[in-house]
CSV table of C-alpha atoms and ligand atoms in Angstrom, one decimal:
chain,number,residue,atom,x,y,z
A,30,MET,CA,-27.2,-4.7,71.5
A,31,ASN,CA,-26.1,-1.1,71.1
A,32,ASP,CA,-26.8,1.0,68.0
A,33,ASP,CA,-23.6,0.1,66.3
A,34,THR,CA,-24.1,-3.6,66.8
A,35,LEU,CA,-27.7,-3.4,65.6
A,36,LEU,CA,-26.5,-1.6,62.5
A,37,ARG,CA,-23.5,-3.9,61.8
A,38,TYR,CA,-25.7,-7.0,61.9
A,39,SER,CA,-28.9,-5.3,60.5
A,40,ARG,CA,-28.9,-7.4,57.3
A,41,HIS,CA,-29.0,-10.6,59.5
A,42,ILE,CA,-31.5,-9.1,61.9
A,43,LEU,CA,-33.9,-8.2,59.0
A,44,LEU,CA,-34.0,-11.9,58.1
A,45,GLU,CA,-37.1,-13.4,59.7
A,46,ALA,CA,-35.2,-16.7,60.2
A,47,VAL,CA,-32.4,-15.0,62.1
A,48,GLY,CA,-33.7,-11.9,63.8
A,49,ILE,CA,-32.3,-10.4,67.0
A,50,GLU,CA,-32.5,-13.8,68.8
A,51,GLY,CA,-30.5,-15.6,66.1
A,52,GLN,CA,-27.9,-12.8,66.0
A,53,GLU,CA,-27.6,-13.0,69.8
A,54,ARG,CA,-26.9,-16.7,69.5
A,55,LEU,CA,-24.2,-15.9,67.0
A,56,LEU,CA,-22.6,-13.4,69.3
A,57,ALA,CA,-22.6,-15.9,72.1
A,58,ALA,CA,-21.2,-18.8,70.0
A,59,ARG,CA,-17.8,-20.3,69.9
A,60,VAL,CA,-16.6,-22.1,66.8
A,61,LEU,CA,-13.4,-24.1,66.0
A,62,ILE,CA,-11.9,-23.8,62.6
A,63,VAL,CA,-9.2,-26.3,61.9
A,64,GLY,CA,-7.0,-25.1,59.0
A,65,ALA,CA,-6.4,-21.4,58.1
A,66,GLY,CA,-5.8,-22.1,54.4
A,67,GLY,CA,-8.0,-22.2,51.3
A,68,LEU,CA,-11.2,-23.3,53.0
A,69,GLY,CA,-10.5,-21.8,56.4
A,70,SER,CA,-9.8,-18.3,55.0
A,71,PRO,CA,-13.3,-17.6,53.6
A,72,ALA,CA,-15.0,-19.6,56.3
A,73,ALA,CA,-13.3,-17.7,59.1
A,74,MET,CA,-13.8,-14.3,57.4
A,75,TYR,CA,-17.5,-14.9,57.0
A,76,LEU,CA,-18.0,-16.1,60.5
A,77,ALA,CA,-16.1,-13.1,61.9
A,78,ALA,CA,-18.1,-10.7,59.7
A,79,ALA,CA,-21.3,-12.4,60.9
A,80,GLY,CA,-20.4,-11.7,64.5
A,81,VAL,CA,-19.7,-15.1,65.8
A,82,GLY,CA,-18.4,-14.2,69.3
A,83,GLN,CA,-15.4,-16.5,69.6
A,84,LEU,CA,-13.4,-18.2,66.9
A,85,VAL,CA,-10.7,-20.7,67.6
A,86,LEU,CA,-8.3,-20.9,64.7
A,87,ALA,CA,-5.9,-23.8,64.6
A,88,ASP,CA,-3.1,-24.2,62.0
A,89,ASP,CA,0.6,-25.2,62.4
A,90,ASP,CA,1.7,-24.1,59.0
A,91,GLY,CA,3.3,-20.9,57.8
A,92,VAL,CA,2.2,-18.8,54.9
A,93,GLU,CA,4.0,-19.6,51.6
A,94,LEU,CA,4.0,-17.9,48.2
A,95,HIS,CA,2.1,-20.7,46.5
A,96,ASN,CA,-0.7,-20.4,49.1
A,97,LEU,CA,-1.7,-16.8,48.0
A,98,GLN,CA,-3.5,-17.9,44.8
A,99,ARG,CA,-6.5,-19.0,46.9
A,100,GLN,CA,-5.9,-18.5,50.7
A,101,ILE,CA,-7.4,-15.1,50.8
A,102,ALA,CA,-7.0,-14.4,54.6
A,103,HIS,CA,-3.2,-13.9,53.8
A,104,GLY,CA,-1.4,-11.4,51.7
A,105,THR,CA,2.0,-11.1,50.2
A,106,TYR,CA,3.5,-9.4,53.3
A,107,ASP,CA,2.3,-12.4,55.4
A,108,ILE,CA,4.7,-14.8,53.8
A,109,ASP,CA,6.7,-16.7,56.5
A,110,ARG,CA,4.2,-15.7,59.3
A,111,ARG,CA,2.2,-18.4,61.1
A,112,LYS,CA,-1.1,-18.9,59.1
A,113,ALA,CA,-3.3,-18.8,62.2
A,114,GLU,CA,-1.7,-15.5,63.3
A,115,SER,CA,-1.9,-13.9,59.9
A,116,ALA,CA,-5.6,-15.0,59.4
A,117,ALA,CA,-6.4,-13.8,63.0
A,118,GLU,CA,-5.2,-10.3,62.0
A,119,THR,CA,-7.4,-10.3,59.0
A,120,LEU,CA,-10.4,-11.3,61.1
A,121,ARG,CA,-9.8,-8.6,63.7
A,122,SER,CA,-9.7,-6.0,61.0
A,123,ILE,CA,-13.0,-7.3,59.6
A,124,ASN,CA,-14.6,-7.4,63.0
A,125,PRO,CA,-12.9,-6.3,66.2
A,126,GLU,CA,-15.9,-7.6,68.2
A,127,THR,CA,-15.1,-11.2,67.4
A,128,ARG,CA,-12.6,-12.7,69.8
A,129,VAL,CA,-10.0,-14.8,67.9
A,130,GLU,CA,-8.0,-17.5,69.7
A,131,VAL,CA,-4.9,-18.6,67.8
A,132,LEU,CA,-3.5,-22.1,68.1
A,133,CYS,CA,-0.3,-22.5,66.1
A,134,GLU,CA,-0.4,-26.3,66.5
A,135,ARG,CA,-1.6,-29.5,65.0
A,136,LEU,CA,-4.4,-30.5,67.3
A,137,LEU,CA,-4.3,-34.2,68.1
A,138,GLY,CA,-5.5,-36.7,70.8
A,139,GLU,CA,-6.4,-35.3,74.1
A,140,ARG,CA,-5.6,-31.7,73.1
A,141,LEU,CA,-8.0,-32.0,70.1
A,142,ALA,CA,-10.7,-33.5,72.3
A,143,GLU,CA,-10.3,-30.7,74.9
A,144,VAL,CA,-10.6,-27.9,72.3
A,145,VAL,CA,-13.6,-29.6,70.5
A,146,ALA,CA,-15.4,-30.1,73.8
A,147,GLY,CA,-15.6,-26.4,74.4
A,148,VAL,CA,-17.1,-25.3,71.1
A,149,ASP,CA,-20.6,-25.1,69.4
A,150,ALA,CA,-19.4,-26.4,66.0
A,151,VAL,CA,-16.2,-27.5,64.3
A,152,LEU,CA,-15.3,-26.6,60.7
A,153,ASP,CA,-12.9,-29.1,59.2
A,154,CYS,CA,-10.9,-27.0,56.7
A,155,THR,CA,-7.8,-29.3,56.6
A,156,ASP,CA,-6.5,-31.4,53.7
A,157,GLY,CA,-5.5,-34.9,54.5
A,158,PHE,CA,-7.2,-38.0,55.8
A,159,ALA,CA,-5.3,-38.3,59.1
A,160,SER,CA,-6.5,-34.9,60.3
A,161,ARG,CA,-10.0,-35.6,59.0
A,162,TYR,CA,-10.3,-38.9,60.9
A,163,ALA,CA,-9.0,-37.3,64.1
A,164,ILE,CA,-11.4,-34.4,63.9
A,165,ASN,CA,-14.3,-36.7,63.1
A,166,ASP,CA,-13.4,-39.0,66.0
A,167,ALA,CA,-13.3,-36.0,68.5
A,168,CYS,CA,-16.5,-34.5,67.3
A,169,GLN,CA,-18.4,-37.9,67.5
A,170,ARG,CA,-17.1,-38.5,71.0
A,171,GLN,CA,-17.8,-35.0,72.2
A,172,GLY,CA,-21.2,-34.7,70.5
A,173,VAL,CA,-20.2,-31.6,68.5
A,174,VAL,CA,-21.4,-30.9,65.0
A,175,LEU,CA,-18.8,-31.2,62.3
A,176,ILE,CA,-19.0,-29.2,59.1
A,177,SER,CA,-16.7,-30.8,56.7
A,178,GLY,CA,-15.4,-29.3,53.4
A,179,ALA,CA,-13.0,-30.4,50.8
A,180,ALA,CA,-11.7,-29.1,47.4
A,181,ILE,CA,-9.3,-30.5,44.9
A,182,ARG,CA,-8.6,-29.6,41.3
A,183,PHE,CA,-12.1,-28.6,40.1
A,184,SER,CA,-14.1,-30.7,42.6
A,185,GLY,CA,-15.6,-29.6,45.9
A,186,GLN,CA,-17.7,-31.2,48.5
A,187,LEU,CA,-19.5,-30.5,51.7
A,188,ALA,CA,-21.1,-32.6,54.4
A,189,VAL,CA,-22.5,-31.9,57.9
A,190,TYR,CA,-22.2,-34.6,60.5
A,191,ASP,CA,-24.4,-34.2,63.6
A,192,PRO,CA,-23.7,-36.7,66.4
A,193,ARG,CA,-26.8,-35.5,68.2
A,194,ASP,CA,-28.9,-36.9,65.4
A,195,PRO,CA,-29.1,-40.7,65.6
A,196,GLU,CA,-29.7,-40.9,61.8
A,197,SER,CA,-26.7,-38.8,60.9
A,198,PRO,CA,-23.6,-40.6,59.5
A,199,CYS,CA,-20.1,-39.6,60.4
A,200,TYR,CA,-17.1,-39.0,58.2
A,201,ALA,CA,-15.9,-42.6,58.7
A,202,CYS,CA,-19.3,-43.9,57.6
A,203,LEU,CA,-18.7,-42.2,54.3
A,204,TYR,CA,-15.0,-42.9,54.0
A,205,PRO,CA,-14.2,-46.0,56.0
A,206,PRO,CA,-10.6,-45.9,57.2
A,207,GLY,CA,-8.4,-48.2,55.1
A,208,ASP,CA,-10.3,-47.3,51.9
A,209,SER,CA,-8.4,-44.1,51.5
A,210,ASP,CA,-5.7,-45.3,49.1
A,211,ASP,CA,-5.3,-41.8,47.7
A,212,ASP,CA,-4.1,-40.4,51.1
A,213,ALA,CA,-1.5,-38.3,49.2
A,214,LEU,CA,-4.3,-36.5,47.3
A,215,SER,CA,-3.5,-32.9,48.2
A,216,CYS,CA,-3.3,-29.6,46.5
A,217,ALA,CA,0.5,-29.9,46.5
A,218,GLU,CA,0.4,-32.6,43.8
A,219,ASN,CA,-2.9,-31.9,42.2
A,220,GLY,CA,-3.6,-28.2,42.1
A,221,VAL,CA,-6.9,-26.5,42.9
A,222,ILE,CA,-8.8,-23.7,41.1
A,223,GLY,CA,-8.7,-20.7,43.5
A,224,PRO,CA,-12.4,-19.7,43.9
A,225,LEU,CA,-13.5,-23.3,44.4
A,226,VAL,CA,-12.2,-23.1,48.0
A,227,GLY,CA,-14.2,-19.9,48.4
A,228,VAL,CA,-17.4,-21.8,47.2
A,229,VAL,CA,-16.9,-24.6,49.7
A,230,GLY,CA,-15.5,-22.6,52.6
A,231,SER,CA,-18.4,-20.1,52.3
A,232,PHE,CA,-20.8,-23.1,52.2
A,233,GLN,CA,-19.2,-24.3,55.5
A,234,ALA,CA,-19.7,-20.8,57.0
A,235,LEU,CA,-23.3,-20.7,55.9
A,236,GLU,CA,-24.1,-24.1,57.5
A,237,ALA,CA,-22.4,-22.9,60.7
A,238,LEU,CA,-24.4,-19.7,60.8
A,239,LYS,CA,-27.7,-21.7,60.2
A,240,LEU,CA,-26.9,-24.2,62.9
A,241,ILE,CA,-26.1,-21.6,65.5
A,242,SER,CA,-28.8,-19.1,64.7
A,243,GLY,CA,-31.4,-21.7,64.2
A,244,ALA,CA,-32.3,-20.6,60.7
A,245,GLY,CA,-33.4,-23.3,58.2
A,246,THR,CA,-32.5,-26.9,58.4
A,247,PRO,CA,-29.0,-28.4,58.5
A,248,HIS,CA,-27.5,-29.8,55.3
A,249,LYS,CA,-28.0,-33.5,55.1
A,250,GLY,CA,-26.0,-36.1,53.0
A,251,LEU,CA,-23.2,-35.1,50.7
A,252,SER,CA,-23.1,-32.3,48.2
A,253,THR,CA,-20.5,-32.2,45.5
A,254,PHE,CA,-19.7,-29.4,43.2
A,255,ASP,CA,-18.1,-29.8,39.7
A,256,ALA,CA,-16.5,-26.5,38.9
A,257,MET,CA,-15.8,-27.6,35.3
A,258,THR,CA,-19.6,-27.6,34.6
A,259,GLY,CA,-20.8,-25.4,37.5
A,260,SER,CA,-23.1,-28.2,38.7
A,261,TRP,CA,-24.0,-29.5,42.1
A,262,ARG,CA,-25.0,-33.0,43.0
A,263,HIS,CA,-26.5,-34.3,46.1
A,264,PHE,CA,-26.2,-37.8,47.6
A,265,ASN,CA,-28.0,-39.3,50.6
A,266,VAL,CA,-25.5,-40.9,53.0
A,267,PRO,CA,-27.0,-43.4,55.5
A,268,ARG,CA,-25.3,-44.1,58.8
A,269,ASP,CA,-23.2,-47.3,58.6
A,270,PRO,CA,-24.4,-49.5,61.5
A,271,SER,CA,-20.9,-51.2,61.5
A,272,CYS,CA,-18.9,-47.9,61.6
A,273,PRO,CA,-16.5,-48.2,64.6
A,274,VAL,CA,-16.4,-44.4,65.1
A,275,CYS,CA,-19.9,-43.3,65.5
A,276,GLN,CA,-20.7,-46.3,67.7
A,277,LEU,CA,-18.6,-44.4,70.3
A,278,ARG,CA,-20.9,-41.4,70.3
A,279,GLY,CA,-23.2,-42.8,73.0
A,280,GLU,CA,-20.3,-43.1,75.4
A,281,ALA,CA,-19.7,-39.4,75.6
A,282,VAL,CA,-23.1,-38.0,74.6
A,283,SER,CA,-26.4,-38.0,76.3
A,284,LEU,CA,-28.9,-38.0,73.5
B,303,ZN,ZN1,-19.8,-43.4,61.4
């Protein structure tokens, strides 16, 4: 690390739990962020600022006026641009040392599996069950840690699914496919209070930085945040032995 790099990351390096070694791990890491909207904006901005070496940013949407109330990686002059490109420009301005790969596409199937296979962690910053199941499936098969965030109205939640840990549940253990009647639950119909996505997206970035640098212990179970009262709750989530998704994890992962 040269002097500028040491200075830029000095407040991480000063932390005993991170130090030079932890910062070097961050600089060498590659993280996929799916969704460059409300959750993806703060998550990606913090990861870029923290010096994560490579960020892969996937989003097939364009920036719209009604996004700007909470999607802070985009500004008024970004309307009609691709979200992944607009956010990447913000990230490069925060930290030119972070390499940002832009994927203006909806990752599915083999393509999703291929991108997931090459990263150290995945942040699910999407809204919608179809994407969430697909990302969970790919992470379980490829043995990559999934840091999942969600925010709607005044409610936020976070969970970390670690396929390397035999005790860890997956997203489908928590939300079995077929139970999700409220598939249409999205910000478009329901609204979301702006800074809530900042709370959850920042929490996702925090867990990613801990995971990669080796600081602390990974979040377990499910945390929910009620913005109406400002209170957090925590739930233990056991792995579902009959879950069809995480049964696959042995096939692609050597534990
Ligand atoms: Zn499962």
